[in-house]
Coordinates of C-alpha atoms in Angstrom, one line a residue:
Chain A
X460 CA 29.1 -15.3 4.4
X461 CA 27.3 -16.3 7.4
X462 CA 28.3 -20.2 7.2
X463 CA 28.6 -20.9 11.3
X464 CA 25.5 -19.3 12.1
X465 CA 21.8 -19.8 11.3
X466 CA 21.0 -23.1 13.9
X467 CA 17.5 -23.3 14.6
X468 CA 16.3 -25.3 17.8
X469 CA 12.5 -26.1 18.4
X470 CA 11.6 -28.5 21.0
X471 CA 7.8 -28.7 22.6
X472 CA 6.6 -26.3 20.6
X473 CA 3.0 -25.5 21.2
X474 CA 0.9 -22.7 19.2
X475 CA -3.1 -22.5 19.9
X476 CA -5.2 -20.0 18.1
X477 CA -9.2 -18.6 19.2
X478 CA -11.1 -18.7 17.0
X479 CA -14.9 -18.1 16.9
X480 CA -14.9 -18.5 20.5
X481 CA -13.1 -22.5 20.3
X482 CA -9.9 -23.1 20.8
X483 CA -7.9 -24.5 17.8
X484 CA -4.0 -26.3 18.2
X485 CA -2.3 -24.7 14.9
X486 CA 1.1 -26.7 16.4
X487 CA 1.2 -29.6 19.1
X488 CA 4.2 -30.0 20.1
X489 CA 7.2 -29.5 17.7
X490 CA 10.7 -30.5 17.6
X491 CA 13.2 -29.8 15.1
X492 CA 16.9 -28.9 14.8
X493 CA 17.8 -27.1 11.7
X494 CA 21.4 -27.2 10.5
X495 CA 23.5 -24.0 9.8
X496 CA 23.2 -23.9 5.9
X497 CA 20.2 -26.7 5.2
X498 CA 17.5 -26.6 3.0
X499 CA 14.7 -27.6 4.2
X500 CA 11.6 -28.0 3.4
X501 CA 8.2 -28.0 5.3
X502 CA 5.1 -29.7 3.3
X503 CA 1.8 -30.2 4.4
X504 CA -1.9 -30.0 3.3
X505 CA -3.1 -26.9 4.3
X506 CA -3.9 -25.9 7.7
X507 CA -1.5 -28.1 8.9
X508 CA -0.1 -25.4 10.8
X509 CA 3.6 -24.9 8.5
X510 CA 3.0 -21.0 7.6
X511 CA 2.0 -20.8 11.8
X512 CA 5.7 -22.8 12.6
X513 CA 7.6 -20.3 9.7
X514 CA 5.7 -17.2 11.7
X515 CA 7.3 -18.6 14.9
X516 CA 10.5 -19.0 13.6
X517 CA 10.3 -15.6 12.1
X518 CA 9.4 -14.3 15.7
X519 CA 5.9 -12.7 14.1
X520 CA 4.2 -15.0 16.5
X521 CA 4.5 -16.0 20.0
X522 CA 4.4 -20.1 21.2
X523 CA 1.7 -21.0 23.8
X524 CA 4.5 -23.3 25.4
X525 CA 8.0 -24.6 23.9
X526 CA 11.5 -23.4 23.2
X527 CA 12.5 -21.8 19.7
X528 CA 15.9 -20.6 19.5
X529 CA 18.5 -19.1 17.1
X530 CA 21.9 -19.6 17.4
X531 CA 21.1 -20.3 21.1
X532 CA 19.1 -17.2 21.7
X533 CA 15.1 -17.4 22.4
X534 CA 13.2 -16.0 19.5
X535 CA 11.3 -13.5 21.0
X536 CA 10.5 -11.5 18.1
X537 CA 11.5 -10.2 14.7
X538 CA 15.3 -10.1 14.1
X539 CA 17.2 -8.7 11.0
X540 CA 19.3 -12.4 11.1
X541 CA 16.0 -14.1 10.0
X542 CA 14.8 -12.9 6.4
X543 CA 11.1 -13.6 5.9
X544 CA 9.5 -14.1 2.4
X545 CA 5.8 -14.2 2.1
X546 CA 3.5 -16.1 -0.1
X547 CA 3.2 -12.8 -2.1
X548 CA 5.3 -10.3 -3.4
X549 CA 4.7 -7.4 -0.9
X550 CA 6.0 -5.0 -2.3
X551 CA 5.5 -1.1 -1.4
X552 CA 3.5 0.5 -4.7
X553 CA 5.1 3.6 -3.5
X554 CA 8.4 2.7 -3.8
X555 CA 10.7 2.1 -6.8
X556 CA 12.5 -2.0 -6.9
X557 CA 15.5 -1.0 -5.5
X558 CA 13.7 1.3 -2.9
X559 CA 12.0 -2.0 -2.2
X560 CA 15.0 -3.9 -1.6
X561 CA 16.6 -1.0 0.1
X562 CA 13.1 -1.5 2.8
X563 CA 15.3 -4.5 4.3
X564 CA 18.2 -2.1 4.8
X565 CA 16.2 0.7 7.0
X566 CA 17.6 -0.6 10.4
X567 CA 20.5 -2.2 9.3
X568 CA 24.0 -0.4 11.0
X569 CA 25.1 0.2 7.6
X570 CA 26.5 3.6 5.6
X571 CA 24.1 5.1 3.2
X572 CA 26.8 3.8 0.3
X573 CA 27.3 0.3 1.5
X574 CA 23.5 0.4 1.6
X575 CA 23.5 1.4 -1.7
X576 CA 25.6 -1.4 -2.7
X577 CA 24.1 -4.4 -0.8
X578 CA 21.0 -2.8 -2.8
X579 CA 22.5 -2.7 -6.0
X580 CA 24.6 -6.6 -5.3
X581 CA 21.3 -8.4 -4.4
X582 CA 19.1 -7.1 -7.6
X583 CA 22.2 -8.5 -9.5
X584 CA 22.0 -11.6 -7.9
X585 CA 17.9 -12.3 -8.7
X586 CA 19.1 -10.9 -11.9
X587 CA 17.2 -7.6 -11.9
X588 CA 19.2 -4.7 -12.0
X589 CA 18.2 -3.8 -14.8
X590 CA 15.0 -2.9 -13.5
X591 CA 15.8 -1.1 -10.4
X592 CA 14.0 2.1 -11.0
X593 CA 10.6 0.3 -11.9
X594 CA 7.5 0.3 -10.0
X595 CA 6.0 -2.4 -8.3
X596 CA 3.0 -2.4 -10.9
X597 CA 5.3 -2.6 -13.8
X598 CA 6.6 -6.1 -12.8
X599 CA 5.5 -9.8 -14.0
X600 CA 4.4 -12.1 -10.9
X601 CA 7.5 -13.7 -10.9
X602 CA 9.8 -10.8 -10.9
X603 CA 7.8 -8.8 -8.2
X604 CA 8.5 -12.3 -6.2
X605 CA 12.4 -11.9 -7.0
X606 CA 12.0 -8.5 -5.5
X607 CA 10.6 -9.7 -2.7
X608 CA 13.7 -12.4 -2.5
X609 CA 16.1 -9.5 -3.2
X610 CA 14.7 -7.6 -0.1
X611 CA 14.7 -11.3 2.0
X612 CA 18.2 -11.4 1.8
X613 CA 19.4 -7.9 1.6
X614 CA 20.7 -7.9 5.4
X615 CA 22.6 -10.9 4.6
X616 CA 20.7 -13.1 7.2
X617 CA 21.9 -16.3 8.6
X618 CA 18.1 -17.8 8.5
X619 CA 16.3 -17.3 5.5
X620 CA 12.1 -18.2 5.8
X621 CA 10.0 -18.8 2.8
X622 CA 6.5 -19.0 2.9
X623 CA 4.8 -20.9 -0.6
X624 CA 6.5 -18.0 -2.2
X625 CA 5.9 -19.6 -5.6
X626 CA 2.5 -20.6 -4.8
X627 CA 0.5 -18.0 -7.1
X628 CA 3.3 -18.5 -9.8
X629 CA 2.6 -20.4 -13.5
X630 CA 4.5 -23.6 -13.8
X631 CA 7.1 -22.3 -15.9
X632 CA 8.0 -19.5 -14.2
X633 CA 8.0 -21.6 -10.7
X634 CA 10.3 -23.8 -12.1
X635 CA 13.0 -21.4 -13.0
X636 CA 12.3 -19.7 -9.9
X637 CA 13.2 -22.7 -7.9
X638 CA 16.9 -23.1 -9.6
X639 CA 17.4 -19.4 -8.8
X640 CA 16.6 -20.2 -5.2
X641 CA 18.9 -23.0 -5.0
X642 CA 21.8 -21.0 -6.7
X643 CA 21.2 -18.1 -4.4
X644 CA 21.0 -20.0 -1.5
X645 CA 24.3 -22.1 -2.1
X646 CA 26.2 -19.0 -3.0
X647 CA 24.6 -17.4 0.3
X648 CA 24.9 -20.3 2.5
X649 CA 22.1 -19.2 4.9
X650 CA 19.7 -21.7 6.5
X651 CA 17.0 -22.0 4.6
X652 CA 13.1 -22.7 5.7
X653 CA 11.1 -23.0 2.4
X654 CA 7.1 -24.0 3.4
X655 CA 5.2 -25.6 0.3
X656 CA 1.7 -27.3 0.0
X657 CA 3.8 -28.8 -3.4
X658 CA 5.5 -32.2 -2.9
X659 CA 7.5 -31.6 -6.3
X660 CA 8.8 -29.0 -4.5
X661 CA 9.5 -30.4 -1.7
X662 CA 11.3 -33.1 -2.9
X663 CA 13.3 -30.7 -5.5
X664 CA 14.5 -28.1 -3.2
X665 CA 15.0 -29.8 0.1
X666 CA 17.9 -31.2 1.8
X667 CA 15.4 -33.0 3.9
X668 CA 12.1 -32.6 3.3
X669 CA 9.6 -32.1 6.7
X670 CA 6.5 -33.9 6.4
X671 CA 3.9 -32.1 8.8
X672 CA 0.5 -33.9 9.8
X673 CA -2.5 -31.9 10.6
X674 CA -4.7 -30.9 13.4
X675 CA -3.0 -30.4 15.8
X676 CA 0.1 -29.9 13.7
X677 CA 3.2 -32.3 14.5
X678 CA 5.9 -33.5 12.3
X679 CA 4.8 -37.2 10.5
X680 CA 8.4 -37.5 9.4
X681 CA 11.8 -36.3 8.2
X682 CA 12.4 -37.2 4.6
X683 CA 16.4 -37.2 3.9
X684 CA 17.0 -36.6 0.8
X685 CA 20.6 -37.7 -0.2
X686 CA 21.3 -35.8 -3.5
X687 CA 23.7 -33.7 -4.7
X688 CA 23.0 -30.4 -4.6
X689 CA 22.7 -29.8 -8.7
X690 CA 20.0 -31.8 -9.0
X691 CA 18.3 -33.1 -12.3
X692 CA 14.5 -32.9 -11.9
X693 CA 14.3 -36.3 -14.0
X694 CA 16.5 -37.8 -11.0
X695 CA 14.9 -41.5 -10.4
X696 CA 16.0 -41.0 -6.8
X697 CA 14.0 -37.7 -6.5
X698 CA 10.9 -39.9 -7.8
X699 CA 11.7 -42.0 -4.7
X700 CA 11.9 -38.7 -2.2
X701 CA 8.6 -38.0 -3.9
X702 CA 7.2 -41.4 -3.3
X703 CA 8.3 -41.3 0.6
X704 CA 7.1 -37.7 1.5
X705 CA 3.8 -38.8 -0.4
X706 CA 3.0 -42.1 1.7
X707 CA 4.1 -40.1 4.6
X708 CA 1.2 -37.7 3.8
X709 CA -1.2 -39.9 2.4
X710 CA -1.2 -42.0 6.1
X711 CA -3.4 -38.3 6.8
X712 CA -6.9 -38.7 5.5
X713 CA -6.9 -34.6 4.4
X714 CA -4.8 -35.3 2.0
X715 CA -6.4 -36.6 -1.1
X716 CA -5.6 -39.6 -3.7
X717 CA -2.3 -40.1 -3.0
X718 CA -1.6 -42.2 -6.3
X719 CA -3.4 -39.8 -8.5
X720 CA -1.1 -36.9 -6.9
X721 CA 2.1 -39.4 -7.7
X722 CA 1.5 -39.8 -11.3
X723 CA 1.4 -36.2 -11.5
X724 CA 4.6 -35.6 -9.4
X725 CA 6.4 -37.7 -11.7
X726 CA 5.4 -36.6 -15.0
X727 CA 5.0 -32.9 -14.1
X728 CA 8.9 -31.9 -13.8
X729 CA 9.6 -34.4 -17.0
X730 CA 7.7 -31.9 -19.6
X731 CA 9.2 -28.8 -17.8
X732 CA 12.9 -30.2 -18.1
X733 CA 13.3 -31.6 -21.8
X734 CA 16.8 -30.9 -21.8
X735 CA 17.4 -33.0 -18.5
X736 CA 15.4 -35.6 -20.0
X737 CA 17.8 -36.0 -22.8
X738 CA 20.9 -36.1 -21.1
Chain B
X267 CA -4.7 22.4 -26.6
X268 CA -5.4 18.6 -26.5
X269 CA -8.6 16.8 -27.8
X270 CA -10.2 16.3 -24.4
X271 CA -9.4 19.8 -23.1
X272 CA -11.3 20.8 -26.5
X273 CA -14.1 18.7 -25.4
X274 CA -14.4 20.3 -22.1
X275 CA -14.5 23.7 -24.0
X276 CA -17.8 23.1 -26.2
X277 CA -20.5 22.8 -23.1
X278 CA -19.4 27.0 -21.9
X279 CA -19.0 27.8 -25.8
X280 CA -22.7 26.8 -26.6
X281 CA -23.5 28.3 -23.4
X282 CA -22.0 31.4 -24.3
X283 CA -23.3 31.4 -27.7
X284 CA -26.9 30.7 -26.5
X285 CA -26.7 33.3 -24.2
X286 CA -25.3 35.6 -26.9
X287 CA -28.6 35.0 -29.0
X288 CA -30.7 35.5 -26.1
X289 CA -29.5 39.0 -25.6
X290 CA -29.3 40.1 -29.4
X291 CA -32.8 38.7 -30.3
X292 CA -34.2 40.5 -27.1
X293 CA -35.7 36.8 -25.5
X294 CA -33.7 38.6 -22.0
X295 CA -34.5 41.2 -20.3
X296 CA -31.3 43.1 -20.4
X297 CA -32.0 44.1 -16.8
X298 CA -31.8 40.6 -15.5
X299 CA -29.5 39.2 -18.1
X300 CA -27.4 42.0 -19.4
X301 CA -25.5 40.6 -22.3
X302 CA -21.9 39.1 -22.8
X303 CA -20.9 42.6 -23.8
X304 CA -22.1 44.4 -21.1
X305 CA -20.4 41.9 -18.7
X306 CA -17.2 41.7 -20.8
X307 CA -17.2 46.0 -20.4
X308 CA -17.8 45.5 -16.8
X309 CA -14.8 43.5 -16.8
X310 CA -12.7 46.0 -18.6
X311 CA -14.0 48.8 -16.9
X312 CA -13.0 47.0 -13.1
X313 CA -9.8 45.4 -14.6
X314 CA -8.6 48.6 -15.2
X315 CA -10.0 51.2 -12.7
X316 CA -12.3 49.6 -10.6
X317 CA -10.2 47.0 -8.1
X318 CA -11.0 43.9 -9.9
X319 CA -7.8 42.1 -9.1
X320 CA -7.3 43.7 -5.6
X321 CA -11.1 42.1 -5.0
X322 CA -9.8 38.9 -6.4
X323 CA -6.7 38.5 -5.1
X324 CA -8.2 39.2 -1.3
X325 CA -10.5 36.5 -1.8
X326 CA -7.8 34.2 -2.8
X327 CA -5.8 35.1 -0.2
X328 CA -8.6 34.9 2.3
X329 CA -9.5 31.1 1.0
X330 CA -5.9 29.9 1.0
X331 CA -5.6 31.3 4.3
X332 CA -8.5 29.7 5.7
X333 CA -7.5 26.1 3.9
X334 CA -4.2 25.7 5.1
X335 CA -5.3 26.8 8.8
X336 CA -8.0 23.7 8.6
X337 CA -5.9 21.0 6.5
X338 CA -3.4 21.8 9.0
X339 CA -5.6 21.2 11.7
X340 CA -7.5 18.5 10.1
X341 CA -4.3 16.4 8.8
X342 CA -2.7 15.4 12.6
X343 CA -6.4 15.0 13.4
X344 CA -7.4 12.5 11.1
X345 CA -4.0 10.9 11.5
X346 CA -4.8 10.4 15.2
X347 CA -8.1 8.9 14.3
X348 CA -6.4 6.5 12.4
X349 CA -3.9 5.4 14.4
X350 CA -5.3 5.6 17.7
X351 CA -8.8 3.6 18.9
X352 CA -8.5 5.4 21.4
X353 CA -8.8 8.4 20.1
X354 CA -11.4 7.1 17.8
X355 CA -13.9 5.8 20.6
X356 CA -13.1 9.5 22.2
X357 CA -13.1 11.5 19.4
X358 CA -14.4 9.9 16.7
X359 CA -18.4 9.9 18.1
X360 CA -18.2 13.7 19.0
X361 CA -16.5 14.5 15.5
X362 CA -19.3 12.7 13.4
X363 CA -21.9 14.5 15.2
X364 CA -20.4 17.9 14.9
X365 CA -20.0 17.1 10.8
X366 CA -23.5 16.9 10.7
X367 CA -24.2 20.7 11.4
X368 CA -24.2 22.2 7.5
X369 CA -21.3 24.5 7.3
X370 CA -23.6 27.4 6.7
X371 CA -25.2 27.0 10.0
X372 CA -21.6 27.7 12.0
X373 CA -22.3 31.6 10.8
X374 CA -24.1 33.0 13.1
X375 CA -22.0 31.3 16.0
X376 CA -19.1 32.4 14.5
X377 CA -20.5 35.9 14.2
X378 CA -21.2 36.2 17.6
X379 CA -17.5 34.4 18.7
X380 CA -15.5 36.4 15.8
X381 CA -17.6 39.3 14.4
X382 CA -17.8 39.6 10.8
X383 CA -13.9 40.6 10.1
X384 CA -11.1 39.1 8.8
X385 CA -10.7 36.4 11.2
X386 CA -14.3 35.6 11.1
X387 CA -14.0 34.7 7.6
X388 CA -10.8 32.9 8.0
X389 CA -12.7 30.4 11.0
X390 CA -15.3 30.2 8.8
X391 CA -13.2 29.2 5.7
X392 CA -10.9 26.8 8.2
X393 CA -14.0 25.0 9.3
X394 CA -15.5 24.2 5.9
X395 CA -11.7 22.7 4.3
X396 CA -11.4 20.7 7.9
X397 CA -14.0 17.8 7.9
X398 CA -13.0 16.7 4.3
X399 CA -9.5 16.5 5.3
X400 CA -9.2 15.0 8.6
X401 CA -11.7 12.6 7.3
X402 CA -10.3 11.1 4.3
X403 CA -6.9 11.4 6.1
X404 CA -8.6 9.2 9.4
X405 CA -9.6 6.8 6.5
X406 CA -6.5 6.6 4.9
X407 CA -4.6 5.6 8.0
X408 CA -6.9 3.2 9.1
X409 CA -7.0 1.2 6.0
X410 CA -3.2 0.7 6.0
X411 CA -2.0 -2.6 4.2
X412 CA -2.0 -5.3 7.0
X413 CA 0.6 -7.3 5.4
X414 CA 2.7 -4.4 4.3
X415 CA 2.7 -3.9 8.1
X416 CA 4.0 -7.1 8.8
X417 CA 6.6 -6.9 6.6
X418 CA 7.6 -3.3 8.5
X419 CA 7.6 -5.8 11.5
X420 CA 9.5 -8.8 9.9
X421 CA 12.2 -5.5 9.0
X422 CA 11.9 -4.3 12.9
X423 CA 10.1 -0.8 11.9
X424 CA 10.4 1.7 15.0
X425 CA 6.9 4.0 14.9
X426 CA 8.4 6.7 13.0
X427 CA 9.4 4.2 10.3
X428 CA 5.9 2.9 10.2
X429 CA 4.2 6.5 9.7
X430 CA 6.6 7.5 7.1
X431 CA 7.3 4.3 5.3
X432 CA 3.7 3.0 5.3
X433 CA 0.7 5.0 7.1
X434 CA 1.7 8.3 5.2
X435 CA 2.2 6.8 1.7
X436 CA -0.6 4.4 2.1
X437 CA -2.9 7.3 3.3
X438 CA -1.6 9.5 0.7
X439 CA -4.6 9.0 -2.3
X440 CA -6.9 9.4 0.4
X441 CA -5.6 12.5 2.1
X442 CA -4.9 13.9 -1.3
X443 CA -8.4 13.3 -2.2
X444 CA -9.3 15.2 1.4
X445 CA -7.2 18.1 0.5
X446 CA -8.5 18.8 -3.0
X447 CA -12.4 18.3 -1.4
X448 CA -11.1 20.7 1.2
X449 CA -10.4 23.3 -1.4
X450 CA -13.1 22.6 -3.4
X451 CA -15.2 23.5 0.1
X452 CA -12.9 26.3 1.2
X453 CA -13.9 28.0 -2.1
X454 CA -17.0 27.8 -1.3
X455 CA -17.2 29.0 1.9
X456 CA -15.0 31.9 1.1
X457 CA -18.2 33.0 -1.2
X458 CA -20.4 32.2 1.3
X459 CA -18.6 34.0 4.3
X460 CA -18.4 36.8 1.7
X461 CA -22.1 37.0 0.7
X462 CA -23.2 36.6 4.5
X463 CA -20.2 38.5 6.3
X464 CA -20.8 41.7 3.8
X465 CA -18.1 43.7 5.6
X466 CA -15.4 44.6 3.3
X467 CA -14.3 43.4 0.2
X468 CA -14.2 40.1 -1.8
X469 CA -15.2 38.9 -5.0
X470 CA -18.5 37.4 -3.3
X471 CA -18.7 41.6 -1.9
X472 CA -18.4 42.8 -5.3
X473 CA -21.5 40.2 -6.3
X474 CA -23.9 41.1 -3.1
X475 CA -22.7 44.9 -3.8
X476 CA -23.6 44.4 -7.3
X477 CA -26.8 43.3 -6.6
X478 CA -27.3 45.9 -4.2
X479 CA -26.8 48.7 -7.1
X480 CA -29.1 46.2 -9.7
X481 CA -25.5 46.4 -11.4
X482 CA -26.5 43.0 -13.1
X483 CA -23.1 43.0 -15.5
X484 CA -21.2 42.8 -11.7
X485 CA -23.1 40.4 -10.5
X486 CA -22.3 37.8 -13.7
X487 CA -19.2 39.3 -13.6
X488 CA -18.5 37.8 -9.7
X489 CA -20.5 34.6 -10.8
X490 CA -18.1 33.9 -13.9
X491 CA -15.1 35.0 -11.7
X492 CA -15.8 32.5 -8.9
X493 CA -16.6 29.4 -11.2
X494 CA -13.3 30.3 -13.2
X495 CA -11.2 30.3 -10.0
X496 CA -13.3 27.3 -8.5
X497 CA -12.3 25.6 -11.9
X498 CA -8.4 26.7 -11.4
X499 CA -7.8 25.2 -7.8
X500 CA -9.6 22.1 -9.1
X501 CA -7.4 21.5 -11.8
X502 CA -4.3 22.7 -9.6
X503 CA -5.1 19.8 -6.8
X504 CA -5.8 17.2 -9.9
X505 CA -2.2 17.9 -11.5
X506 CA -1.0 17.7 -7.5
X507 CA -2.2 14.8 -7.3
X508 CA -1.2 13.0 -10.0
X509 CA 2.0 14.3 -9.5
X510 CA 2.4 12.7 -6.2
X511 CA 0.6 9.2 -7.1
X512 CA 2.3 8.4 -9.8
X513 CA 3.5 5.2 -8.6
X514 CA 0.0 4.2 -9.0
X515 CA -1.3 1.9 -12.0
X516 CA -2.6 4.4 -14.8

């Protein structure tokens, strides 16, 4: 398991996009120092410019100005050590779920048998083997997303980038999804970048949570979150995370009501998690 | 036979039956519309003696010769159209011009370039099954998934892997829907080179020599012949292409 690797280093980074014609700053000026293993989380409204700084890190983009660097080495584009999963599932219709997962595997220096086995290990592990020969069409949102987690992590890389990938997911469904995660990406130990527009989220997953402002995009604030990493989603101190990455946000005008949005983050996770209530 | 195929079956069997009446009850002339019988012994008569399935079989032979020549040419066309603007702002102009001539009219070019042989036919054929195919193909590969693409990128996809893993399969309905409008017009130009290019044999030979003779059992005979064959490649390319897209959402 890759637990040395995975250090990401942004400093001065700088990402401008055309468009119509006018020049718009998606990122002003960035830095951040990941740590080989960490969770963390990137929340923001939207447009703040978090999917553009995953893209970067991913190496899908290029910066106008800045360093980005992984392991010490300048990101200059796509690399099999940095596992990217989108907001959606996409997924090849063409190709069976394990043909999916094997996608990640197409340039990896392995033999067709260990290929078959990483395959075979990581559908396990988002607890889909069972469907290995389906098509993509055949599969509920949330495990055409697993899929898509499956295939994220199939090279075994040291980084692994999430963009809202439960965005488009019911509550339910999200919230198992997000214990998965967390399980996978202990027993993994890769770095882990997961962008959200969900504070809940946020708060949940992270091992610090990274509270982006918008236009141009710059970091408002680092949220350390000091929990253990089984966390109880009735957690008074994850009400306080919440509580901190939501004044952080609501010192930005874009983002609305900031005390309606609290009363929901605190009651949402409590009706998802009866059990952990009654413990 | 299923329910639907039975369906299908009642159109040509009233057809049949109203033509049957006609014939007994004397409404047709005889001469213009000689009846199922006559046809059905002109059938017997060239199954048996008079080169029915040599006349068939060259025409079959002469369409799928002429298809595969222009799918094969129209396929790494229309691929190029679609991958390449460049080739599409060179090409692309001068192609969509050129589809605009009716097939028909390429005759009496091709006359003068080929004669009215063989290989005339085959041009003929070749041209007819190539617009449909390097045109749904072109289509195909342009409207290649975006973010499928991406993730090809995110997975560091050499070219190769992007045509095989992506372009091809995502082009794939498309081009198969090419191909089977390709046959469907190869067909038809194999008639057409056959009525118009009247040297040697064919089933469209047999219908202009039928004609020719007033032999009007022959003619129907060729008519019924080329809509049944028409009707065989059509359902061939269908159960092709289901087949091959059967990852798609029934």
């Amino acid at each position: 398991m890759p637990l040395q690797g995975g250090v990401i280093a942004i400093s001065g980074l700088v990402k401008r996009f055309r468009v119509d014609g006018a020049e718009l700053t998606a990122l002003g000026g960035v830095d951040l120092w990941i740590a080989p293993g960490e969770f963390l989380t990137v929340v923001g409204a939207s447009g703040c410019g978090k999917s553009t700084l995953l893209r970067l890190i991913a190496g899908l983009e290029h910066a106008d100005a800045g360093v980005l660097s992984h392991d010490g080495a300048p990101i200059a584009g796509p690399s099999l050590a940095r596992g990217l999963v989108f907001q959606e599932p996409r997924l090849f219709p063409w190709l069976t779920v394990a043909q999916n997962v094997a996608v990640g595997l197409e340039n990896a220096p392995l033999s067709r048998a260990e290929k078959a086995l990483a395959v075979a290990e990581h559908l396990t592990l988002v607890g889909l083997s069972a469907f290995a020969r389906a098509w993509p069409h055949q599969l509920s949102g949330g495990m055409a997303q697993r899929v898509a987690i499956a295939r994220g992590l199939v090279n075994r890389p040291d980084v692994l980038l999430l963009d809202e990938p439960f965005g488009a997911l019911d509550m339910l469904t999200r919230a198992r999804l997000q214990d998965e995660l967390r399980a996978i990406q202990q027993r993994a130990g890769a770095t882990t970048v997961f962008v959200t527009h969900d504070v809940d989220e946020a708060a949940y997953l992270g091992d610090r949570v990274v509270v982006l402002a918008p236009r141009p995009g710059r970091i408002r604030e680092i949220v350390d979150v000091k929990l253990p990493a089984r966390r109880d989603r009735a957690d008074p101190r994850l009400a306080g995370v919440r509580e901190r990455v939501l004044r952080a946000l609501g010192e930005d005008p874009g983002y609305p009501r900031p005390a309606l949005v609290a009363d929901a983050a605190w009651r949402r996770p409590a009706t998802l998690a009866p059990a952990a209530v009654l413990q | 036979m299923s329910r639907r195929a039975l369906r299908g079956a009642v159109l040509p069997m009233l057809l049949l039956a109203a033509w049957e009446g006609a014939s007994r009850t004397g409404l047709a002339d005889p001469r213009l519309l000689p009846s199922p019988e006559a046809v059905a012994a002109a059938a017997w008569h060239g199954a048996t003696g008079g080169g029915l399935p040599g006349h068939l079989a060259i025409s079959i032979c002469r369409d799928l010769a002429g298809f595969a020549l222009g799918a094969a040419a129209g396929l790494p066309f229309g691929f190029l159209l679609g991958l390449s603007r460049v080739a599409r702002t060179l090409l692309g102009p001068g192609f969509d011009a050129v589809r605009q001539i009716a097939v028909f009219a390429w005759i009496p070019l091709i006359a003068m370039w080929f004669g009215i042989g063989e290989t005339a036919k085959i041009v003929f054929i070749a041209i007819a099954a190539f617009a449909p195919v390097a045109l749904n193909t072109a289509e195909g590969v342009r409207s290649a998934s975006r973010d499928l693409l991406e993730v090809g990128a995110v997975f560091r996809f050499t070219r190769a892997q992007r045509i095989r893993r992506i372009f091809l399969p995502g082009a794939l309905p498309s081009i198969l829907t090419g191909v089977h409008l390709g046959l469907i017009n190869a067909w038809l130009a194999t008639i057409g080179a056959e009525y118009f290019m009247t040297a040697g044999s064919g089933i469209g030979g047999l219908v202009i020599e039928g004609r020719d003779r007033f032999d009007m059992a022959q003619v129907m005979l060729g008519v019924l012949l080329l809509a049944t064959t028409g009707f065989a490649f059509n359902a061939i390319a269908a159960a092709g292409e289901k087949r091959l897209l059967r990852w798609r959402r029934v």
